[in-house]
PDB file of C-alpha atoms in Angstrom:
ATOM      1  CA  UNK A  27      20.450  11.836  13.650  1.00 42.00           C
ATOM      2  CA  UNK A  28      16.837  12.384  14.682  1.00 39.00           C
ATOM      3  CA  UNK A  29      15.536  11.503  18.106  1.00 37.00           C
ATOM      4  CA  UNK A  30      12.596   9.102  17.880  1.00 38.00           C
ATOM      5  CA  UNK A  31      10.098   9.429  20.742  1.00 36.00           C
ATOM      6  CA  UNK A  32       7.763   6.512  21.450  1.00 35.00           C
ATOM      7  CA  UNK A  33       4.466   7.681  22.779  1.00 37.00           C
ATOM      8  CA  UNK A  34       1.634   5.821  24.372  1.00 33.00           C
ATOM      9  CA  UNK A  35      -0.964   8.347  23.160  1.00 35.00           C
ATOM     10  CA  UNK A  36      -3.190   7.656  26.212  1.00 31.00           C
ATOM     11  CA  UNK A  37      -4.733  11.082  26.200  1.00 35.00           C
ATOM     12  CA  UNK A  38      -7.399   9.862  23.860  1.00 35.00           C
ATOM     13  CA  UNK A  39      -9.389  12.022  21.460  1.00 40.00           C
ATOM     14  CA  UNK A  40     -11.355  14.276  23.783  1.00 38.00           C
ATOM     15  CA  UNK A  41      -9.970  17.478  22.271  1.00 37.00           C
ATOM     16  CA  UNK A  42     -10.554  16.355  18.708  1.00 38.00           C
ATOM     17  CA  UNK A  43     -14.118  15.230  19.471  1.00 36.00           C
ATOM     18  CA  UNK A  44     -14.839  18.529  21.242  1.00 38.00           C
ATOM     19  CA  UNK A  45     -13.803  20.371  18.049  1.00 40.00           C
ATOM     20  CA  UNK A  46     -16.177  18.174  15.993  1.00 40.00           C
ATOM     21  CA  UNK A  47     -13.265  16.456  14.222  1.00 41.00           C
ATOM     22  CA  UNK A  48     -14.767  12.956  14.544  1.00 46.00           C
ATOM     23  CA  UNK A  49     -18.387  13.889  14.505  1.00 41.00           C
ATOM     24  CA  UNK A  50     -18.965  12.560  10.958  1.00 40.00           C
ATOM     25  CA  UNK A  51     -16.974   9.387  11.602  1.00 42.00           C
ATOM     26  CA  UNK A  52     -19.479   7.062  13.161  1.00 35.00           C
ATOM     27  CA  UNK A  53     -18.690   3.448  14.087  1.00 34.00           C
ATOM     28  CA  UNK A  54     -20.663   2.226  11.126  1.00 32.00           C
ATOM     29  CA  UNK A  55     -18.476   4.278   8.787  1.00 33.00           C
ATOM     30  CA  UNK A  56     -15.139   3.375  10.373  1.00 36.00           C
ATOM     31  CA  UNK A  57     -15.846  -0.319  10.525  1.00 34.00           C
ATOM     32  CA  UNK A  58     -17.593  -0.672   7.194  1.00 33.00           C
ATOM     33  CA  UNK A  59     -16.062  -1.507   3.860  1.00 34.00           C
ATOM     34  CA  UNK A  60     -14.430  -4.769   4.747  1.00 33.00           C
ATOM     35  CA  UNK A  61     -10.707  -5.032   4.193  1.00 33.00           C
ATOM     36  CA  UNK A  62      -9.151  -1.737   5.059  1.00 35.00           C
ATOM     37  CA  UNK A  63      -8.142  -0.456   1.657  1.00 36.00           C
ATOM     38  CA  UNK A  64     -11.362  -0.770  -0.379  1.00 35.00           C
ATOM     39  CA  UNK A  65     -14.130   1.760  -0.816  1.00 34.00           C
ATOM     40  CA  UNK A  66     -16.809   2.029   1.804  1.00 31.00           C
ATOM     41  CA  UNK A  67     -20.218   0.982   0.490  1.00 33.00           C
ATOM     42  CA  UNK A  68     -23.076   3.458   0.460  1.00 32.00           C
ATOM     43  CA  UNK A  69     -24.886   1.351   3.085  1.00 33.00           C
ATOM     44  CA  UNK A  70     -22.154   2.177   5.566  1.00 37.00           C
ATOM     45  CA  UNK A  71     -22.635   5.908   5.309  1.00 37.00           C
ATOM     46  CA  UNK A  72     -24.750   7.207   8.196  1.00 40.00           C
ATOM     47  CA  UNK A  73     -27.418   9.853   7.679  1.00 41.00           C
ATOM     48  CA  UNK A  74     -26.262  13.444   7.731  1.00 44.00           C
ATOM     49  CA  UNK A  75     -22.704  12.762   6.530  1.00 46.00           C
ATOM     50  CA  UNK A  76     -21.510  15.437   4.092  1.00 53.00           C
ATOM     51  CA  UNK A  77     -21.352  14.528   0.453  1.00 62.00           C
ATOM     52  CA  UNK A  78     -17.939  13.400  -0.857  1.00 75.00           C
ATOM     53  CA  UNK A  79     -15.855  15.726  -3.065  1.00 88.00           C
ATOM     54  CA  UNK A  80     -16.257  15.402  -6.824  1.00 94.00           C
ATOM     55  CA  UNK A  81     -13.759  13.419  -8.943  1.00 96.00           C
ATOM     56  CA  UNK A  82     -11.752  15.742 -11.159  1.00 97.00           C
ATOM     57  CA  UNK A  83      -9.033  15.018 -13.748  1.00 97.00           C
ATOM     58  CA  UNK A  84      -5.712  16.865 -14.119  1.00 97.00           C
ATOM     59  CA  UNK A  85      -4.289  17.073 -17.642  1.00 96.00           C
ATOM     60  CA  UNK A  86      -0.550  16.866 -18.010  1.00 96.00           C
ATOM     61  CA  UNK A  87       1.487  17.339 -21.172  1.00 92.00           C
ATOM     62  CA  UNK A  88       2.520  13.893 -22.599  1.00 93.00           C
ATOM     63  CA  UNK A  89       1.464  12.131 -19.316  1.00 95.00           C
ATOM     64  CA  UNK A  90      -1.729  10.229 -18.279  1.00 97.00           C
ATOM     65  CA  UNK A  91      -4.491  12.247 -16.637  1.00 97.00           C
ATOM     66  CA  UNK A  92      -4.601  12.048 -12.830  1.00 98.00           C
ATOM     67  CA  UNK A  93      -7.921  11.582 -11.020  1.00 98.00           C
ATOM     68  CA  UNK A  94      -8.280  13.521  -7.777  1.00 98.00           C
ATOM     69  CA  UNK A  95     -10.795  14.770  -5.205  1.00 98.00           C
ATOM     70  CA  UNK A  96     -10.130  18.179  -3.607  1.00 97.00           C
ATOM     71  CA  UNK A  97     -11.692  20.140  -0.750  1.00 97.00           C
ATOM     72  CA  UNK A  98     -10.760  23.758  -0.473  1.00 96.00           C
ATOM     73  CA  UNK A  99      -9.966  25.230   2.869  1.00 97.00           C
ATOM     74  CA  UNK A 100      -7.412  26.638   5.260  1.00 95.00           C
ATOM     75  CA  UNK A 101      -3.702  25.958   5.448  1.00 96.00           C
ATOM     76  CA  UNK A 102      -1.905  23.756   6.092  1.00 97.00           C
ATOM     77  CA  UNK A 103      -3.655  21.488   3.742  1.00 98.00           C
ATOM     78  CA  UNK A 104      -3.491  17.674   3.810  1.00 98.00           C
ATOM     79  CA  UNK A 105      -2.551  15.394   0.903  1.00 98.00           C
ATOM     80  CA  UNK A 106      -3.190  11.675   1.095  1.00 98.00           C
ATOM     81  CA  UNK A 107      -0.857   9.243  -0.771  1.00 98.00           C
ATOM     82  CA  UNK A 108      -2.351   5.791  -0.976  1.00 97.00           C
ATOM     83  CA  UNK A 109      -0.446   2.421  -1.018  1.00 95.00           C
ATOM     84  CA  UNK A 110       0.641   0.164  -3.913  1.00 95.00           C
ATOM     85  CA  UNK A 111      -2.434  -0.891  -5.954  1.00 92.00           C
ATOM     86  CA  UNK A 112      -4.773   1.129  -3.748  1.00 92.00           C
ATOM     87  CA  UNK A 113      -6.965   4.038  -4.649  1.00 94.00           C
ATOM     88  CA  UNK A 114      -8.090   7.340  -3.183  1.00 96.00           C
ATOM     89  CA  UNK A 115     -11.399   5.694  -2.120  1.00 94.00           C
ATOM     90  CA  UNK A 116     -10.101   3.727   0.893  1.00 92.00           C
ATOM     91  CA  UNK A 117     -11.307   4.127   4.413  1.00 93.00           C
ATOM     92  CA  UNK A 118      -8.368   6.218   5.629  1.00 95.00           C
ATOM     93  CA  UNK A 119      -8.585   8.605   2.614  1.00 95.00           C
ATOM     94  CA  UNK A 120     -12.355   9.114   3.081  1.00 95.00           C
ATOM     95  CA  UNK A 121     -12.069   9.524   6.821  1.00 95.00           C
ATOM     96  CA  UNK A 122      -9.422  12.221   6.434  1.00 97.00           C
ATOM     97  CA  UNK A 123     -11.623  14.109   3.980  1.00 97.00           C
ATOM     98  CA  UNK A 124     -14.434  14.261   6.462  1.00 96.00           C
ATOM     99  CA  UNK A 125     -12.105  15.289   9.203  1.00 96.00           C
ATOM    100  CA  UNK A 126     -10.510  18.062   7.142  1.00 97.00           C
ATOM    101  CA  UNK A 127     -13.951  19.309   6.162  1.00 96.00           C
ATOM    102  CA  UNK A 128     -14.986  19.460   9.801  1.00 95.00           C
ATOM    103  CA  UNK A 129     -11.954  21.725  10.562  1.00 95.00           C
ATOM    104  CA  UNK A 130     -12.268  23.781   7.385  1.00 96.00           C
ATOM    105  CA  UNK A 131      -8.777  22.730   6.204  1.00 97.00           C
ATOM    106  CA  UNK A 132      -7.873  21.972   2.557  1.00 98.00           C
ATOM    107  CA  UNK A 133      -7.543  18.330   1.568  1.00 98.00           C
ATOM    108  CA  UNK A 134      -6.616  16.447  -1.583  1.00 98.00           C
ATOM    109  CA  UNK A 135      -6.544  12.721  -2.380  1.00 98.00           C
ATOM    110  CA  UNK A 136      -5.656  11.229  -5.765  1.00 98.00           C
ATOM    111  CA  UNK A 137      -4.918   8.111  -7.708  1.00 97.00           C
ATOM    112  CA  UNK A 138      -1.409   7.423  -9.066  1.00 98.00           C
ATOM    113  CA  UNK A 139      -0.886   6.720 -12.718  1.00 98.00           C
ATOM    114  CA  UNK A 140      -2.442   3.295 -13.506  1.00 97.00           C
ATOM    115  CA  UNK A 141      -4.385   3.270 -10.264  1.00 96.00           C
ATOM    116  CA  UNK A 142      -8.082   3.758  -9.633  1.00 95.00           C
ATOM    117  CA  UNK A 143      -9.677   6.297 -11.937  1.00 96.00           C
ATOM    118  CA  UNK A 144      -6.344   7.757 -13.261  1.00 97.00           C
ATOM    119  CA  UNK A 145      -5.192   7.006 -16.803  1.00 97.00           C
ATOM    120  CA  UNK A 146      -2.172   4.791 -17.449  1.00 96.00           C
ATOM    121  CA  UNK A 147      -1.210   1.137 -17.224  1.00 95.00           C
ATOM    122  CA  UNK A 148      -0.663  -0.151 -13.700  1.00 94.00           C
ATOM    123  CA  UNK A 149       1.949  -2.700 -14.714  1.00 93.00           C
ATOM    124  CA  UNK A 150       4.052   0.042 -16.409  1.00 95.00           C
ATOM    125  CA  UNK A 151       4.202   2.184 -13.322  1.00 97.00           C
ATOM    126  CA  UNK A 152       7.431   2.683 -11.373  1.00 98.00           C
ATOM    127  CA  UNK A 153       8.487   4.430  -8.162  1.00 98.00           C
ATOM    128  CA  UNK A 154       9.779   7.220 -10.373  1.00 98.00           C
ATOM    129  CA  UNK A 155       6.400   7.437 -12.196  1.00 98.00           C
ATOM    130  CA  UNK A 156       4.428   7.791  -9.017  1.00 98.00           C
ATOM    131  CA  UNK A 157       6.967  10.251  -7.530  1.00 98.00           C
ATOM    132  CA  UNK A 158       6.296  12.492 -10.535  1.00 98.00           C
ATOM    133  CA  UNK A 159       2.615  12.167  -9.825  1.00 98.00           C
ATOM    134  CA  UNK A 160       3.098  13.406  -6.252  1.00 98.00           C
ATOM    135  CA  UNK A 161       5.290  16.314  -7.330  1.00 98.00           C
ATOM    136  CA  UNK A 162       2.714  17.322  -9.925  1.00 98.00           C
ATOM    137  CA  UNK A 163       0.027  17.356  -7.178  1.00 98.00           C
ATOM    138  CA  UNK A 164       2.269  19.548  -4.966  1.00 98.00           C
ATOM    139  CA  UNK A 165       3.206  21.909  -7.779  1.00 98.00           C
ATOM    140  CA  UNK A 166      -0.103  22.307  -9.559  1.00 98.00           C
ATOM    141  CA  UNK A 167      -3.094  21.159  -7.449  1.00 98.00           C
ATOM    142  CA  UNK A 168      -2.477  22.551  -3.968  1.00 98.00           C
ATOM    143  CA  UNK A 169      -1.393  25.836  -2.463  1.00 97.00           C
ATOM    144  CA  UNK A 170       1.279  26.305   0.182  1.00 96.00           C
ATOM    145  CA  UNK A 171       3.001  23.734   2.402  1.00 98.00           C
ATOM    146  CA  UNK A 172       1.113  20.502   2.928  1.00 98.00           C
ATOM    147  CA  UNK A 173       0.884  17.787   5.552  1.00 98.00           C
ATOM    148  CA  UNK A 174       1.582  14.681   3.450  1.00 98.00           C
ATOM    149  CA  UNK A 175       0.021  11.456   4.702  1.00 98.00           C
ATOM    150  CA  UNK A 176       1.519   8.380   3.064  1.00 98.00           C
ATOM    151  CA  UNK A 177       0.258   4.798   3.426  1.00 97.00           C
ATOM    152  CA  UNK A 178       2.726   1.951   2.803  1.00 96.00           C
ATOM    153  CA  UNK A 179       4.493   2.773  -0.493  1.00 97.00           C
ATOM    154  CA  UNK A 180       2.857   6.169  -0.188  1.00 98.00           C
ATOM    155  CA  UNK A 181       5.113   6.668   2.869  1.00 98.00           C
ATOM    156  CA  UNK A 182       8.129   6.065   0.660  1.00 98.00           C
ATOM    157  CA  UNK A 183       6.794   8.496  -1.946  1.00 98.00           C
ATOM    158  CA  UNK A 184       6.078  11.162   0.641  1.00 98.00           C
ATOM    159  CA  UNK A 185       9.800  11.060   1.760  1.00 98.00           C
ATOM    160  CA  UNK A 186      10.906  11.314  -1.869  1.00 98.00           C
ATOM    161  CA  UNK A 187       8.476  14.265  -2.410  1.00 98.00           C
ATOM    162  CA  UNK A 188       9.624  16.013   0.837  1.00 98.00           C
ATOM    163  CA  UNK A 189      13.245  15.854  -0.305  1.00 98.00           C
ATOM    164  CA  UNK A 190      12.388  17.236  -3.719  1.00 98.00           C
ATOM    165  CA  UNK A 191       9.915  19.839  -2.503  1.00 98.00           C
ATOM    166  CA  UNK A 192      10.869  21.001   1.038  1.00 98.00           C
ATOM    167  CA  UNK A 193       9.099  24.311   0.494  1.00 98.00           C
ATOM    168  CA  UNK A 194       5.779  22.471  -0.080  1.00 98.00           C
ATOM    169  CA  UNK A 195       6.179  20.142   2.927  1.00 98.00           C
ATOM    170  CA  UNK A 196       4.771  21.311   6.297  1.00 98.00           C
ATOM    171  CA  UNK A 197       4.834  17.832   7.936  1.00 98.00           C
ATOM    172  CA  UNK A 198       4.753  14.130   7.186  1.00 98.00           C
ATOM    173  CA  UNK A 199       2.604  11.325   8.569  1.00 98.00           C
ATOM    174  CA  UNK A 200       3.646   7.776   7.551  1.00 98.00           C
ATOM    175  CA  UNK A 201       1.325   4.810   7.930  1.00 97.00           C
ATOM    176  CA  UNK A 202       3.118   1.443   7.713  1.00 96.00           C
ATOM    177  CA  UNK A 203       5.852   3.295   5.812  1.00 98.00           C
ATOM    178  CA  UNK A 204       7.462   1.068   3.167  1.00 97.00           C
ATOM    179  CA  UNK A 205      10.588   3.043   2.432  1.00 98.00           C
ATOM    180  CA  UNK A 206      12.980   0.989   0.221  1.00 98.00           C
ATOM    181  CA  UNK A 207      10.987  -2.106   1.257  1.00 97.00           C
ATOM    182  CA  UNK A 208      10.527  -3.770  -2.143  1.00 96.00           C
ATOM    183  CA  UNK A 209      14.213  -3.458  -2.946  1.00 97.00           C
ATOM    184  CA  UNK A 210      15.497  -4.576   0.415  1.00 97.00           C
ATOM    185  CA  UNK A 211      13.102  -7.469   0.634  1.00 97.00           C
ATOM    186  CA  UNK A 212      14.154  -8.708  -2.806  1.00 97.00           C
ATOM    187  CA  UNK A 213      17.856  -8.314  -2.002  1.00 97.00           C
ATOM    188  CA  UNK A 214      17.339 -10.250   1.196  1.00 96.00           C
ATOM    189  CA  UNK A 215      16.208 -13.318  -0.629  1.00 97.00           C
ATOM    190  CA  UNK A 216      18.698 -16.241  -0.928  1.00 97.00           C
ATOM    191  CA  UNK A 217      20.987 -15.855  -3.942  1.00 97.00           C
ATOM    192  CA  UNK A 218      19.632 -18.928  -5.766  1.00 96.00           C
ATOM    193  CA  UNK A 219      16.063 -17.667  -5.252  1.00 96.00           C
ATOM    194  CA  UNK A 220      16.913 -14.268  -6.613  1.00 96.00           C
ATOM    195  CA  UNK A 221      18.567 -15.827  -9.626  1.00 96.00           C
ATOM    196  CA  UNK A 222      15.439 -17.854 -10.395  1.00 96.00           C
ATOM    197  CA  UNK A 223      13.239 -14.728 -10.302  1.00 96.00           C
ATOM    198  CA  UNK A 224      15.786 -12.806 -12.435  1.00 96.00           C
ATOM    199  CA  UNK A 225      15.683 -15.569 -15.063  1.00 96.00           C
ATOM    200  CA  UNK A 226      11.876 -15.398 -15.091  1.00 95.00           C
ATOM    201  CA  UNK A 227      12.037 -11.621 -15.168  1.00 97.00           C
ATOM    202  CA  UNK A 228       9.322 -11.306 -12.502  1.00 96.00           C
ATOM    203  CA  UNK A 229       9.260 -11.511  -8.716  1.00 96.00           C
ATOM    204  CA  UNK A 230       5.932 -12.967  -7.480  1.00 93.00           C
ATOM    205  CA  UNK A 231       4.940 -12.025  -3.949  1.00 92.00           C
ATOM    206  CA  UNK A 232       1.936 -13.600  -2.155  1.00 87.00           C
ATOM    207  CA  UNK A 233      -0.534 -11.045  -0.714  1.00 83.00           C
ATOM    208  CA  UNK A 234      -4.006 -10.906   0.722  1.00 80.00           C
ATOM    209  CA  UNK A 235      -4.464  -7.373  -0.587  1.00 76.00           C
ATOM    210  CA  UNK A 236      -4.963  -8.397  -4.258  1.00 75.00           C
ATOM    211  CA  UNK A 237      -7.798 -10.344  -5.881  1.00 76.00           C
ATOM    212  CA  UNK A 238      -5.172 -12.484  -7.605  1.00 80.00           C
ATOM    213  CA  UNK A 239      -3.583 -13.352  -4.285  1.00 84.00           C
ATOM    214  CA  UNK A 240      -0.189 -12.065  -5.400  1.00 90.00           C
ATOM    215  CA  UNK A 241       1.775  -9.088  -6.673  1.00 90.00           C
ATOM    216  CA  UNK A 242       4.094  -9.232  -9.661  1.00 93.00           C
ATOM    217  CA  UNK A 243       7.210  -7.053  -9.796  1.00 96.00           C
ATOM    218  CA  UNK A 244       9.333  -7.022 -12.871  1.00 97.00           C
ATOM    219  CA  UNK A 245      13.132  -6.836 -12.630  1.00 97.00           C
ATOM    220  CA  UNK A 246      12.913  -3.489 -14.465  1.00 97.00           C
ATOM    221  CA  UNK A 247      10.601  -2.219 -11.751  1.00 97.00           C
ATOM    222  CA  UNK A 248      13.043  -3.272  -9.016  1.00 98.00           C
ATOM    223  CA  UNK A 249      16.093  -1.881 -10.800  1.00 97.00           C
ATOM    224  CA  UNK A 250      14.327   1.426 -11.224  1.00 98.00           C
ATOM    225  CA  UNK A 251      13.282   1.461  -7.595  1.00 98.00           C
ATOM    226  CA  UNK A 252      16.962   1.099  -6.600  1.00 97.00           C
ATOM    227  CA  UNK A 253      17.393   4.717  -7.799  1.00 97.00           C
ATOM    228  CA  UNK A 254      14.913   5.972  -5.188  1.00 98.00           C
ATOM    229  CA  UNK A 255      16.280   4.335  -2.046  1.00 98.00           C
ATOM    230  CA  UNK A 256      16.376   6.709   0.934  1.00 98.00           C
ATOM    231  CA  UNK A 257      17.599   4.649   3.863  1.00 98.00           C
ATOM    232  CA  UNK A 258      21.216   4.266   2.789  1.00 96.00           C
ATOM    233  CA  UNK A 259      22.161   7.742   4.041  1.00 97.00           C
ATOM    234  CA  UNK A 260      20.761  10.628   6.149  1.00 98.00           C
ATOM    235  CA  UNK A 261      17.413  11.796   4.813  1.00 98.00           C
ATOM    236  CA  UNK A 262      17.400  15.565   4.344  1.00 98.00           C
ATOM    237  CA  UNK A 263      13.944  16.196   5.737  1.00 98.00           C
ATOM    238  CA  UNK A 264      13.577  18.605   8.626  1.00 98.00           C
ATOM    239  CA  UNK A 265       9.849  19.085   9.081  1.00 98.00           C
ATOM    240  CA  UNK A 266       7.770  17.413  11.866  1.00 98.00           C
ATOM    241  CA  UNK A 267       7.341  13.691  11.163  1.00 98.00           C
ATOM    242  CA  UNK A 268       4.926  11.133  12.668  1.00 98.00           C
ATOM    243  CA  UNK A 269       5.276   7.458  11.894  1.00 98.00           C
ATOM    244  CA  UNK A 270       2.461   5.043  12.745  1.00 98.00           C
ATOM    245  CA  UNK A 271       3.052   1.315  12.378  1.00 98.00           C
ATOM    246  CA  UNK A 272       1.440  -1.928  13.574  1.00 95.00           C
ATOM    247  CA  UNK A 273       3.495  -4.567  15.314  1.00 95.00           C
ATOM    248  CA  UNK A 274       1.439  -7.257  13.562  1.00 95.00           C
ATOM    249  CA  UNK A 275       2.179  -5.804  10.033  1.00 95.00           C
ATOM    250  CA  UNK A 276       2.943  -8.927   7.992  1.00 92.00           C
ATOM    251  CA  UNK A 277       3.758  -6.955   4.835  1.00 93.00           C
ATOM    252  CA  UNK A 278       6.142  -4.193   5.851  1.00 95.00           C
ATOM    253  CA  UNK A 279       8.266  -4.723   9.053  1.00 95.00           C
ATOM    254  CA  UNK A 280       7.712  -2.042  11.721  1.00 97.00           C
ATOM    255  CA  UNK A 281      11.441  -1.560  12.085  1.00 97.00           C
ATOM    256  CA  UNK A 282      11.386   0.250   8.758  1.00 98.00           C
ATOM    257  CA  UNK A 283       9.586   3.144  10.481  1.00 98.00           C
ATOM    258  CA  UNK A 284      12.321   3.095  13.170  1.00 98.00           C
ATOM    259  CA  UNK A 285      14.989   3.304  10.447  1.00 98.00           C
ATOM    260  CA  UNK A 286      13.289   6.242   8.841  1.00 98.00           C
ATOM    261  CA  UNK A 287      13.116   7.995  12.294  1.00 98.00           C
ATOM    262  CA  UNK A 288      16.819   7.349  12.837  1.00 98.00           C
ATOM    263  CA  UNK A 289      17.916   8.640   9.425  1.00 98.00           C
ATOM    264  CA  UNK A 290      15.800  11.829   8.928  1.00 98.00           C
ATOM    265  CA  UNK A 291      17.498  15.086   9.944  1.00 98.00           C
ATOM    266  CA  UNK A 292      14.364  16.390  11.638  1.00 98.00           C
ATOM    267  CA  UNK A 293      14.517  16.827  15.406  1.00 96.00           C
ATOM    268  CA  UNK A 294      10.769  16.419  15.698  1.00 98.00           C
ATOM    269  CA  UNK A 295       9.985  12.789  15.083  1.00 98.00           C
ATOM    270  CA  UNK A 296       7.527  10.496  16.814  1.00 98.00           C
ATOM    271  CA  UNK A 297       7.088   6.761  16.191  1.00 97.00           C
ATOM    272  CA  UNK A 298       3.808   5.245  17.368  1.00 96.00           C
ATOM    273  CA  UNK A 299       3.774   1.402  17.414  1.00 96.00           C
ATOM    274  CA  UNK A 300       0.318  -0.174  17.752  1.00 94.00           C
ATOM    275  CA  UNK A 301       0.404  -3.573  19.464  1.00 94.00           C
ATOM    276  CA  UNK A 302      -2.346  -5.129  17.433  1.00 93.00           C
ATOM    277  CA  UNK A 303      -1.985  -2.933  14.338  1.00 92.00           C
ATOM    278  CA  UNK A 304      -1.831  -4.592  10.931  1.00 92.00           C
ATOM    279  CA  UNK A 305      -0.524  -3.342   7.645  1.00 93.00           C
ATOM    280  CA  UNK A 306      -3.463  -1.280   6.489  1.00 88.00           C
ATOM    281  CA  UNK A 307      -4.051   0.324   9.834  1.00 94.00           C
ATOM    282  CA  UNK A 308      -7.758   0.769   8.935  1.00 88.00           C
ATOM    283  CA  UNK A 309      -9.485  -0.402  12.122  1.00 90.00           C
ATOM    284  CA  UNK A 310     -11.637   2.152  13.937  1.00 92.00           C
ATOM    285  CA  UNK A 311      -8.934   2.866  16.612  1.00 93.00           C
ATOM    286  CA  UNK A 312      -6.249   3.072  13.930  1.00 95.00           C
ATOM    287  CA  UNK A 313      -8.177   5.756  12.100  1.00 94.00           C
ATOM    288  CA  UNK A 314      -8.864   7.658  15.315  1.00 95.00           C
ATOM    289  CA  UNK A 315      -5.167   7.656  16.038  1.00 95.00           C
ATOM    290  CA  UNK A 316      -4.471   8.951  12.515  1.00 96.00           C
ATOM    291  CA  UNK A 317      -7.028  11.703  12.830  1.00 96.00           C
ATOM    292  CA  UNK A 318      -5.676  12.686  16.257  1.00 96.00           C
ATOM    293  CA  UNK A 319      -2.137  12.780  14.919  1.00 97.00           C
ATOM    294  CA  UNK A 320      -3.020  15.138  12.116  1.00 97.00           C
ATOM    295  CA  UNK A 321      -5.146  17.307  14.361  1.00 97.00           C
ATOM    296  CA  UNK A 322      -2.171  17.625  16.701  1.00 97.00           C
ATOM    297  CA  UNK A 323       0.179  18.577  13.804  1.00 98.00           C
ATOM    298  CA  UNK A 324      -2.289  21.181  12.538  1.00 97.00           C
ATOM    299  CA  UNK A 325      -2.401  22.736  16.051  1.00 95.00           C
ATOM    300  CA  UNK A 326       1.417  22.698  16.205  1.00 95.00           C
ATOM    301  CA  UNK A 327       1.872  24.198  12.748  1.00 96.00           C
ATOM    302  CA  UNK A 328      -0.816  26.854  13.284  1.00 90.00           C
ATOM    303  CA  UNK A 329       0.795  27.814  16.640  1.00 83.00           C
ATOM    304  CA  UNK A 330       4.181  28.202  14.981  1.00 68.00           C
ATOM    305  CA  UNK A 331       2.871  30.675  12.356  1.00 57.00           C
TER     306      UNK A 331
END
C-alpha cells in the first residue's frame, strides 16, 4: 500500500523562475484561450515566445496515423496525454512544451486516434485503442524513460501504460485522474436507469466541455473499458507519482486520485488537492503548480542518476 502525502506546496515557484522555467509563460498566455482545454489564440502569445514545434505524423501498419509535436532534448523526457475529446493544443500541453524547452528537456505531445489532427473516427475509439496509441509513442517516438503527464482520462491511460512499459516510465503526474471513472460512474447509476441506457445502446452524459453539451458512450465502449480497470487490485507501478486534483472538480471526483494513491505499489506518492481547482486545472496557478511539480521530479530523477 502506498503512502499518500498531502502537501501544501507553499514554497512557491522561486527556484523554477530562477532557472527560467516560467519565463516564457506570461500571464497573458496562461490566462488566454478561454476554457482550459482549447487552443490558445495567436493574440494571446506574447512577443519573444519561442515558436511551437511542428506537427508530424507517425505511420503505423494497419492503424491510423498519429499526429504529434516533439521537442528533442535531455532525459528524462516528458510526454503529455490529453483528456477525452481533447487535443495536444490545450493550454497545459503548450505550457509544458515551453517549460521543457526552457530546461532543454525532451517533450512530446500527441493526439489520440480520432482526436485533433490524428486519423481515425472518434466515435470508434476505445480505452484499448488509446492505450495502444500511448504504447506506440513510448516504443517508437521517444527515447528512454519518460515522465508521463496524464490529464483526466489521460491519467487512466498513463497508469495502463506504466503497467505495460515500466522500463519506459520514469515518473507519473496525474491531473484530475479519471482512472476507471466512466465504468464506475455508469455502474453507480440506479438499476432502472442503467437498463434504459442499455436498451438505447448509448449512455448520454451532460458536459460543459463539448460543443454539443453532452458526451455519448456506447455500451460497447463501456464493456471494453471494463477490461482496463485498475482500481480493483494493487496497481503494479513503483515509480514516483504525483496526483493533482481540484476539490471543485464536477466531472471526476477528487477521491479517485486518493484511491490511485492507496493502490499503487510506489512508496513515493504525493496527492495535491487544490481547494478551488476545477476539472481542467488550467488556471494560471494550476499550470504553475503543474510546472513546479514536473521541475521537482526532473531534479529528483536527475539526482538519482
